[in-house]
mmCIF file of C-alpha atoms in Angstrom:
data_model
loop_
_atom_site.group_PDB
_atom_site.id
_atom_site.type_symbol
_atom_site.label_atom_id
_atom_site.label_comp_id
_atom_site.label_asym_id
_atom_site.label_seq_id
_atom_site.Cartn_x
_atom_site.Cartn_y
_atom_site.Cartn_z
ATOM 1 C CA MET A 1 125.077 104.022 73.269
ATOM 2 C CA LYS A 2 128.849 104.203 73.504
ATOM 3 C CA LYS A 3 130.512 102.210 76.267
ATOM 4 C CA TYR A 4 132.313 104.422 78.784
ATOM 5 C CA ASN A 5 135.223 103.501 81.035
ATOM 6 C CA TRP A 6 134.592 104.432 84.673
ATOM 7 C CA GLY A 7 137.186 104.867 87.397
ATOM 8 C CA ILE A 8 135.989 104.675 91.021
ATOM 9 C CA ILE A 9 137.696 106.569 93.858
ATOM 10 C CA GLY A 10 136.776 105.016 97.207
ATOM 11 C CA THR A 11 135.639 101.531 98.169
ATOM 12 C CA GLY A 12 133.004 102.128 100.865
ATOM 13 C CA TRP A 13 129.456 100.796 100.865
ATOM 14 C CA ILE A 14 128.101 103.236 98.270
ATOM 15 C CA ALA A 15 131.023 102.415 95.975
ATOM 16 C CA HIS A 16 130.118 98.728 96.336
ATOM 17 C CA ASP A 17 126.523 99.469 95.332
ATOM 18 C CA MET A 18 127.626 101.636 92.417
ATOM 19 C CA ALA A 19 130.043 98.946 91.256
ATOM 20 C CA ASP A 20 127.197 96.430 91.130
ATOM 21 C CA ALA A 21 125.116 98.877 89.128
ATOM 22 C CA LEU A 22 127.987 99.610 86.736
ATOM 23 C CA ASN A 23 128.508 95.913 86.164
ATOM 24 C CA ASN A 24 124.790 95.548 85.410
ATOM 25 C CA VAL A 25 124.755 98.473 82.960
ATOM 26 C CA ASN A 26 128.206 98.259 81.341
ATOM 27 C CA GLY A 27 129.288 94.711 82.064
ATOM 28 C CA GLU A 28 132.548 95.738 83.696
ATOM 29 C CA ILE A 29 134.412 98.454 85.629
ATOM 30 C CA TYR A 30 137.642 99.771 84.168
ATOM 31 C CA ALA A 31 139.425 100.878 87.360
ATOM 32 C CA ALA A 32 139.228 101.587 91.077
ATOM 33 C CA ALA A 33 141.495 103.514 93.438
ATOM 34 C CA ASN A 34 142.084 103.487 97.174
ATOM 35 C CA PRO A 35 145.331 104.225 99.062
ATOM 36 C CA HIS A 36 144.452 101.360 101.441
ATOM 37 C CA LYS A 37 145.684 98.374 99.458
ATOM 38 C CA GLU A 38 143.903 95.682 101.455
ATOM 39 C CA ALA A 39 140.502 97.305 100.982
ATOM 40 C CA LEU A 40 141.285 97.990 97.325
ATOM 41 C CA ASP A 41 142.341 94.402 96.613
ATOM 42 C CA ALA A 42 139.163 93.043 98.191
ATOM 43 C CA PHE A 43 137.010 95.494 96.216
ATOM 44 C CA VAL A 44 138.707 94.759 92.892
ATOM 45 C CA LYS A 45 138.364 91.015 93.397
ATOM 46 C CA ASP A 46 134.740 91.175 94.518
ATOM 47 C CA LYS A 47 133.592 93.565 91.783
ATOM 48 C CA LYS A 48 135.805 92.160 88.990
ATOM 49 C CA VAL A 49 137.502 95.506 88.335
ATOM 50 C CA LYS A 50 140.078 95.437 85.533
ATOM 51 C CA HIS A 51 142.682 97.833 86.979
ATOM 52 C CA ALA A 52 143.636 98.805 90.544
ATOM 53 C CA PHE A 53 145.431 101.964 91.707
ATOM 54 C CA THR A 54 146.662 102.760 95.193
ATOM 55 C CA ASP A 55 147.294 106.300 93.970
ATOM 56 C CA PRO A 56 143.992 107.967 92.953
ATOM 57 C CA ASP A 57 145.901 110.682 91.055
ATOM 58 C CA GLU A 58 147.471 108.034 88.835
ATOM 59 C CA MET A 59 144.056 106.583 88.046
ATOM 60 C CA ILE A 60 142.611 110.030 87.312
ATOM 61 C CA ASN A 61 145.324 110.601 84.713
ATOM 62 C CA ASP A 62 144.842 107.255 82.973
ATOM 63 C CA PRO A 63 143.982 108.267 79.375
ATOM 64 C CA ASN A 64 141.654 105.290 78.983
ATOM 65 C CA ILE A 65 139.195 106.535 81.622
ATOM 66 C CA ASP A 66 136.211 108.631 80.513
ATOM 67 C CA ILE A 67 134.354 109.151 83.813
ATOM 68 C CA ILE A 68 135.563 109.488 87.391
ATOM 69 C CA TYR A 69 133.146 108.422 90.122
ATOM 70 C CA ILE A 70 133.984 109.925 93.538
ATOM 71 C CA ALA A 71 132.749 107.984 96.565
ATOM 72 C CA THR A 72 135.006 109.357 99.290
ATOM 73 C CA PRO A 73 134.019 111.314 102.435
ATOM 74 C CA HIS A 74 132.775 114.847 101.680
ATOM 75 C CA THR A 75 136.050 116.556 102.549
ATOM 76 C CA PHE A 76 137.894 114.992 99.602
ATOM 77 C CA HIS A 77 135.297 115.730 96.899
ATOM 78 C CA TYR A 78 136.425 119.245 95.999
ATOM 79 C CA GLU A 79 140.069 118.367 95.329
ATOM 80 C CA TYR A 80 139.297 115.180 93.431
ATOM 81 C CA ILE A 81 136.698 116.938 91.279
ATOM 82 C CA LYS A 82 139.248 119.596 90.312
ATOM 83 C CA LYS A 83 141.906 117.004 89.534
ATOM 84 C CA ALA A 84 139.504 114.950 87.418
ATOM 85 C CA LEU A 85 138.251 117.970 85.467
ATOM 86 C CA ASN A 86 141.816 119.149 84.873
ATOM 87 C CA ALA A 87 142.586 115.671 83.520
ATOM 88 C CA GLY A 88 139.720 116.010 81.038
ATOM 89 C CA LYS A 89 137.367 113.563 82.749
ATOM 90 C CA HIS A 90 133.638 113.794 83.265
ATOM 91 C CA VAL A 91 132.776 113.548 86.969
ATOM 92 C CA PHE A 92 129.996 111.821 88.856
ATOM 93 C CA CYS A 93 130.341 112.720 92.550
ATOM 94 C CA GLU A 94 128.389 111.459 95.524
ATOM 95 C CA LYS A 95 126.456 113.948 97.606
ATOM 96 C CA ALA A 96 127.267 116.315 99.099
ATOM 97 C CA ILE A 97 129.151 117.240 95.954
ATOM 98 C CA THR A 98 131.061 119.958 97.847
ATOM 99 C CA VAL A 99 130.955 121.178 101.444
ATOM 100 C CA ASN A 100 129.858 124.717 100.572
ATOM 101 C CA ALA A 101 128.507 126.906 97.797
ATOM 102 C CA LYS A 102 131.862 128.588 97.149
ATOM 103 C CA GLN A 103 133.491 125.260 96.291
ATOM 104 C CA PHE A 104 130.484 124.266 94.199
ATOM 105 C CA ASP A 105 130.518 127.418 92.090
ATOM 106 C CA GLU A 106 134.236 126.977 91.407
ATOM 107 C CA VAL A 107 134.024 123.377 90.184
ATOM 108 C CA ALA A 108 130.801 124.030 88.260
ATOM 109 C CA GLN A 109 132.517 126.857 86.382
ATOM 110 C CA MET A 110 135.534 124.613 85.739
ATOM 111 C CA ALA A 111 133.308 121.951 84.217
ATOM 112 C CA LYS A 112 131.577 124.525 82.036
ATOM 113 C CA ASP A 113 134.861 126.041 80.847
ATOM 114 C CA LYS A 114 136.266 122.617 79.999
ATOM 115 C CA HIS A 115 133.037 121.391 78.350
ATOM 116 C CA LEU A 116 132.833 118.457 80.755
ATOM 117 C CA LEU A 117 129.906 116.987 82.659
ATOM 118 C CA LEU A 118 129.743 117.233 86.442
ATOM 119 C CA ILE A 119 126.845 115.600 88.283
ATOM 120 C CA GLU A 120 125.903 114.949 91.912
ATOM 121 C CA GLY A 121 124.568 111.569 93.032
ATOM 122 C CA PHE A 122 120.946 112.392 93.877
ATOM 123 C CA THR A 123 118.950 109.296 92.978
ATOM 124 C CA LEU A 124 115.619 111.100 93.172
ATOM 125 C CA TYR A 125 116.505 113.132 90.073
ATOM 126 C CA HIS A 126 116.437 109.869 88.110
ATOM 127 C CA MET A 127 113.587 107.849 89.619
ATOM 128 C CA PRO A 128 110.699 107.491 87.127
ATOM 129 C CA ILE A 129 108.042 108.303 89.755
ATOM 130 C CA TYR A 130 109.157 111.940 89.808
ATOM 131 C CA LYS A 131 108.588 112.395 86.090
ATOM 132 C CA LYS A 132 105.081 110.981 86.507
ATOM 133 C CA MET A 133 104.250 113.316 89.384
ATOM 134 C CA GLN A 134 105.658 116.346 87.571
ATOM 135 C CA ASP A 135 103.497 115.490 84.565
ATOM 136 C CA MET A 136 100.428 115.264 86.815
ATOM 137 C CA ILE A 137 101.239 118.617 88.426
ATOM 138 C CA ALA A 138 101.687 120.195 84.981
ATOM 139 C CA ALA A 139 98.286 118.766 83.981
ATOM 140 C CA GLY A 140 96.676 120.523 86.943
ATOM 141 C CA LYS A 141 95.776 117.370 88.884
ATOM 142 C CA PHE A 142 96.822 118.905 92.220
ATOM 143 C CA GLY A 143 95.919 122.509 91.517
ATOM 144 C CA GLU A 144 98.333 125.152 92.792
ATOM 145 C CA ILE A 145 101.166 123.653 94.847
ATOM 146 C CA LYS A 146 101.209 125.293 98.277
ATOM 147 C CA MET A 147 103.052 123.172 100.853
ATOM 148 C CA ILE A 148 105.867 120.614 100.875
ATOM 149 C CA GLN A 149 106.861 118.584 103.924
ATOM 150 C CA ILE A 150 109.964 116.403 104.113
ATOM 151 C CA ASN A 151 111.257 114.122 106.846
ATOM 152 C CA PHE A 152 114.576 112.315 106.918
ATOM 153 C CA GLY A 153 116.016 110.926 110.126
ATOM 154 C CA SER A 154 118.820 108.455 110.787
ATOM 155 C CA LEU A 155 119.576 106.741 114.076
ATOM 156 C CA LYS A 156 123.348 106.670 114.066
ATOM 157 C CA ASP A 157 125.125 104.789 116.842
ATOM 158 C CA TYR A 158 126.548 107.055 119.512
ATOM 159 C CA ASP A 159 130.167 107.409 118.470
ATOM 160 C CA PRO A 160 131.723 110.895 118.558
ATOM 161 C CA LYS A 161 134.686 109.573 116.546
ATOM 162 C CA ASN A 162 132.544 108.363 113.633
ATOM 163 C CA ARG A 163 132.696 110.475 110.462
ATOM 164 C CA PHE A 164 128.980 111.279 110.812
ATOM 165 C CA PHE A 165 129.768 113.301 113.945
ATOM 166 C CA ASN A 166 133.252 114.510 112.981
ATOM 167 C CA LYS A 167 133.409 118.196 112.104
ATOM 168 C CA ASP A 168 136.801 117.718 110.432
ATOM 169 C CA LEU A 169 135.068 115.353 107.968
ATOM 170 C CA ALA A 170 132.055 117.638 107.369
ATOM 171 C CA GLY A 171 129.834 115.492 109.561
ATOM 172 C CA GLY A 172 126.280 116.281 110.594
ATOM 173 C CA ALA A 173 122.790 115.617 109.295
ATOM 174 C CA LEU A 174 122.693 118.513 106.859
ATOM 175 C CA LEU A 175 125.353 117.295 104.418
ATOM 176 C CA ASP A 176 124.662 113.613 105.009
ATOM 177 C CA ILE A 177 120.892 113.589 104.459
ATOM 178 C CA GLY A 178 119.782 117.214 104.180
ATOM 179 C CA GLY A 179 120.724 117.402 100.533
ATOM 180 C CA TYR A 180 118.093 114.816 99.682
ATOM 181 C CA ALA A 181 115.423 116.703 101.597
ATOM 182 C CA THR A 182 116.381 119.974 99.933
ATOM 183 C CA ALA A 183 116.492 118.359 96.488
ATOM 184 C CA PHE A 184 112.972 117.023 97.057
ATOM 185 C CA ALA A 185 111.735 120.462 98.137
ATOM 186 C CA MET A 186 113.286 122.208 95.155
ATOM 187 C CA SER A 187 111.856 119.613 92.784
ATOM 188 C CA PHE A 188 108.378 120.915 93.577
ATOM 189 C CA MET A 189 108.922 124.600 94.432
ATOM 190 C CA ASN A 190 108.528 126.867 91.426
ATOM 191 C CA GLU A 191 111.494 129.068 92.310
ATOM 192 C CA TYR A 192 114.414 129.523 94.681
ATOM 193 C CA PRO A 193 113.377 130.472 98.243
ATOM 194 C CA GLU A 194 113.506 134.131 99.235
ATOM 195 C CA SER A 195 113.604 133.298 102.942
ATOM 196 C CA ILE A 196 115.129 130.484 104.997
ATOM 197 C CA ASN A 197 114.251 130.043 108.673
ATOM 198 C CA THR A 198 115.915 127.358 110.747
ATOM 199 C CA THR A 199 116.779 126.096 114.188
ATOM 200 C CA VAL A 200 119.348 123.487 115.168
ATOM 201 C CA LYS A 201 120.506 121.241 117.989
ATOM 202 C CA PHE A 202 124.243 120.571 117.868
ATOM 203 C CA PHE A 203 125.899 117.290 118.785
ATOM 204 C CA GLU A 204 128.703 117.429 121.357
ATOM 205 C CA THR A 205 131.321 117.504 118.577
ATOM 206 C CA GLY A 206 129.833 120.683 117.099
ATOM 207 C CA VAL A 207 128.046 119.191 114.078
ATOM 208 C CA ASP A 208 124.307 119.479 113.560
ATOM 209 C CA GLU A 209 122.448 116.580 115.182
ATOM 210 C CA GLN A 210 118.923 117.676 114.298
ATOM 211 C CA SER A 211 117.259 120.672 112.720
ATOM 212 C CA GLY A 212 114.062 122.207 111.468
ATOM 213 C CA ILE A 213 114.156 124.238 108.250
ATOM 214 C CA ILE A 214 111.473 126.339 106.522
ATOM 215 C CA LEU A 215 111.893 127.560 102.965
ATOM 216 C CA LYS A 216 109.496 130.119 101.419
ATOM 217 C CA ASN A 217 109.571 131.646 97.950
ATOM 218 C CA SER A 218 107.999 134.808 96.517
ATOM 219 C CA GLN A 219 104.954 132.830 95.360
ATOM 220 C CA GLY A 220 104.175 131.850 98.943
ATOM 221 C CA GLN A 221 105.118 128.200 98.519
ATOM 222 C CA VAL A 222 106.475 126.786 101.777
ATOM 223 C CA ALA A 223 108.652 123.723 102.372
ATOM 224 C CA VAL A 224 109.205 122.370 105.890
ATOM 225 C CA MET A 225 112.124 119.991 106.445
ATOM 226 C CA SER A 226 112.912 117.904 109.523
ATOM 227 C CA LEU A 227 116.371 116.288 109.800
ATOM 228 C CA SER A 228 117.929 114.150 112.509
ATOM 229 C CA MET A 229 120.877 111.836 113.094
ATOM 230 C CA ARG A 230 119.991 110.439 116.528
ATOM 231 C CA ALA A 231 116.246 109.929 116.020
ATOM 232 C CA LYS A 232 114.799 107.773 113.285
ATOM 233 C CA GLN A 233 112.237 109.339 110.965
ATOM 234 C CA PRO A 234 110.545 108.033 107.837
ATOM 235 C CA LYS A 235 112.011 109.114 104.514
ATOM 236 C CA ARG A 236 108.774 110.854 103.619
ATOM 237 C CA GLY A 237 108.003 113.652 101.198
ATOM 238 C CA LEU A 238 104.537 115.197 100.887
ATOM 239 C CA VAL A 239 103.418 117.732 98.275
ATOM 240 C CA SER A 240 100.124 119.530 98.842
ATOM 241 C CA GLY A 241 98.086 121.632 96.432
ATOM 242 C CA THR A 242 94.654 123.190 96.193
ATOM 243 C CA LYS A 243 93.153 120.053 94.611
ATOM 244 C CA GLY A 244 94.964 117.315 96.496
ATOM 245 C CA TYR A 245 98.249 115.988 97.807
ATOM 246 C CA PHE A 246 100.589 113.079 97.290
ATOM 247 C CA GLU A 247 103.071 111.331 99.537
ATOM 248 C CA ILE A 248 106.229 109.508 98.454
ATOM 249 C CA ASN A 249 107.786 107.247 101.049
ATOM 250 C CA GLN A 250 111.448 106.207 100.839
ATOM 251 C CA TYR A 251 111.639 109.214 98.548
ATOM 252 C CA PRO A 252 115.370 109.117 97.651
ATOM 253 C CA ARG A 253 114.573 105.931 95.724
ATOM 254 C CA GLY A 254 110.788 106.170 95.707
ATOM 255 C CA THR A 255 108.588 104.143 93.386
ATOM 256 C CA GLU A 256 105.075 104.887 94.675
ATOM 257 C CA ALA A 257 102.983 107.986 95.284
ATOM 258 C CA ASP A 258 99.898 107.741 97.487
ATOM 259 C CA ILE A 259 97.425 110.346 96.275
ATOM 260 C CA THR A 260 94.526 112.064 98.009
ATOM 261 C CA TYR A 261 92.358 114.272 95.821
ATOM 262 C CA THR A 262 90.445 116.973 97.714
ATOM 263 C CA GLN A 263 87.546 117.973 95.518
ATOM 264 C CA SER A 264 86.175 119.995 98.434
ATOM 265 C CA ALA A 265 86.693 120.405 102.161
ATOM 266 C CA HIS A 266 84.277 117.502 102.699
ATOM 267 C CA GLU A 267 85.113 115.039 99.931
ATOM 268 C CA GLU A 268 88.246 113.008 99.273
ATOM 269 C CA THR A 269 89.185 110.291 96.790
ATOM 270 C CA TYR A 270 92.309 108.194 96.695
ATOM 271 C CA ASP A 271 94.687 106.769 94.141
ATOM 272 C CA LYS A 272 98.184 105.289 93.867
ATOM 273 C CA VAL A 273 100.767 105.784 91.130
ATOM 274 C CA THR A 274 103.757 103.484 90.726
ATOM 275 C CA ALA A 275 106.829 103.758 88.507
ATOM 276 C CA GLY A 276 110.370 102.435 88.516
ATOM 277 C CA ASP A 277 112.308 99.950 90.613
ATOM 278 C CA SER A 278 114.166 101.072 93.747
ATOM 279 C CA ASP A 279 116.759 98.323 93.224
ATOM 280 C CA LYS A 280 117.703 99.987 89.935
ATOM 281 C CA ALA A 281 118.133 103.518 91.346
ATOM 282 C CA LEU A 282 121.876 103.628 90.704
ATOM 283 C CA GLU A 283 121.437 102.066 87.281
ATOM 284 C CA TYR A 284 119.065 104.921 86.390
ATOM 285 C CA GLU A 285 121.744 107.387 87.498
ATOM 286 C CA ILE A 286 124.434 105.709 85.411
ATOM 287 C CA THR A 287 122.258 105.441 82.305
ATOM 288 C CA ASP A 288 121.188 109.086 82.527
ATOM 289 C CA PHE A 289 124.732 110.319 83.133
ATOM 290 C CA GLN A 290 126.112 108.393 80.167
ATOM 291 C CA LYS A 291 123.281 109.844 78.094
ATOM 292 C CA TYR A 292 124.287 113.349 79.251
ATOM 293 C CA VAL A 293 127.900 112.678 78.234
ATOM 294 C CA GLU A 294 126.808 111.435 74.834
ATOM 295 C CA GLN A 295 124.514 114.388 74.131
ATOM 296 C CA GLY A 296 126.875 116.961 75.668
ATOM 297 C CA HIS A 297 124.522 118.528 78.247
ATOM 298 C CA ASP A 298 122.954 117.502 81.541
ATOM 299 C CA GLU A 299 119.350 118.719 81.050
ATOM 300 C CA GLY A 300 119.660 121.179 83.925
ATOM 301 C CA GLU A 301 120.767 118.744 86.615
ATOM 302 C CA LEU A 302 123.861 120.658 87.760
ATOM 303 C CA GLU A 303 121.718 123.761 88.153
ATOM 304 C CA LYS A 304 119.476 121.794 90.531
ATOM 305 C CA SER A 305 122.550 120.877 92.569
ATOM 306 C CA ARG A 306 123.662 124.522 92.577
ATOM 307 C CA ARG A 307 120.408 125.523 94.251
ATOM 308 C CA VAL A 308 120.780 122.780 96.827
ATOM 309 C CA ALA A 309 124.401 123.709 97.578
ATOM 310 C CA HIS A 310 123.527 127.365 98.090
ATOM 311 C CA ILE A 311 120.558 126.568 100.324
ATOM 312 C CA LEU A 312 122.630 124.225 102.501
ATOM 313 C CA THR A 313 125.324 126.877 102.873
ATOM 314 C CA SER A 314 122.720 129.508 103.786
ATOM 315 C CA ILE A 315 121.329 127.190 106.464
ATOM 316 C CA ARG A 316 124.749 126.611 108.029
ATOM 317 C CA THR A 317 125.471 130.339 107.867
ATOM 318 C CA ALA A 318 122.276 130.976 109.849
ATOM 319 C CA TRP A 319 123.479 128.450 112.439
ATOM 320 C CA GLY A 320 126.941 130.009 112.618
ATOM 321 C CA MET A 321 128.427 126.596 111.826
ATOM 322 C CA THR A 322 131.607 126.419 109.755
ATOM 323 C CA TYR A 323 134.027 123.645 108.880
ATOM 324 C CA PRO A 324 137.595 124.101 110.139
ATOM 325 C CA PHE A 325 139.213 122.873 106.911
ATOM 326 C CA ALA A 326 137.279 125.015 104.399
ATOM 327 C CA ASN A 327 137.612 128.676 103.533
ATOM 328 C CA GLU A 328 133.966 129.689 103.878
ATOM 329 C CA LYS A 329 134.284 133.471 103.808
#
């Protein structure tokens, strides 16, 4: 496989993890950008990055860079994606890829028109356990899939000024962790939901602190999601069918599925399936993305993100929650 030059925008914790993964896969990182020179210098030294830019726009336009990785707060994703695509770069962007469906549709169309790859950083799309479970579902092991339940709860420190609670930075549980829950649900629902029911408790800053969400499609499949930012929950996804169910814990980077087969209402048997390595989650993402670039198509991954983006926007619309910086009409 061809070696690709990556440029990283942002030097927060996820950028640190991605840099480690890039070094493991490619052996080096071509460039990194951050307007805050002190943070940039420390990142470049620690991760052995070849080139440093205090101006992200300058890095984006470097002709030697093939892929731009965006690891900034949500509010900056849309503009950086557009700049990178206009510069002829493939883009790997952390979730949430955009703050609403309108922005998503615009950048997705840009990528298509320019014949460039645009992908969102959902690790669960790349973990080997999901391919195994999909194969088992296709083989009829769980019968007809009926119900999906997903929990994801963080216990963030009480700090109204933190970005997690800042409406001007697209804070709230939905964009921070709700994308993962929705991506899990859509991985096992046969079609896009026809109805979305939801309730929310807002934090004092106006962002969503916790919510309950129910998705239902025309086939009667139901997904129930529980999200929180001030109450810890397990990262747990459960898929239930007419012949059994399986549960994946730590599902964003899951490696095990605990299975219960229900031969009848009175008889159960148990199994466990394992696949992959959670420590290599970002390496799986990088390897798959570089494969997409090489083959010229993403195997439907951006379409999965489109569904997630539209569902998240529909949920916020039901809440009456908008972001002050985004044109959401």
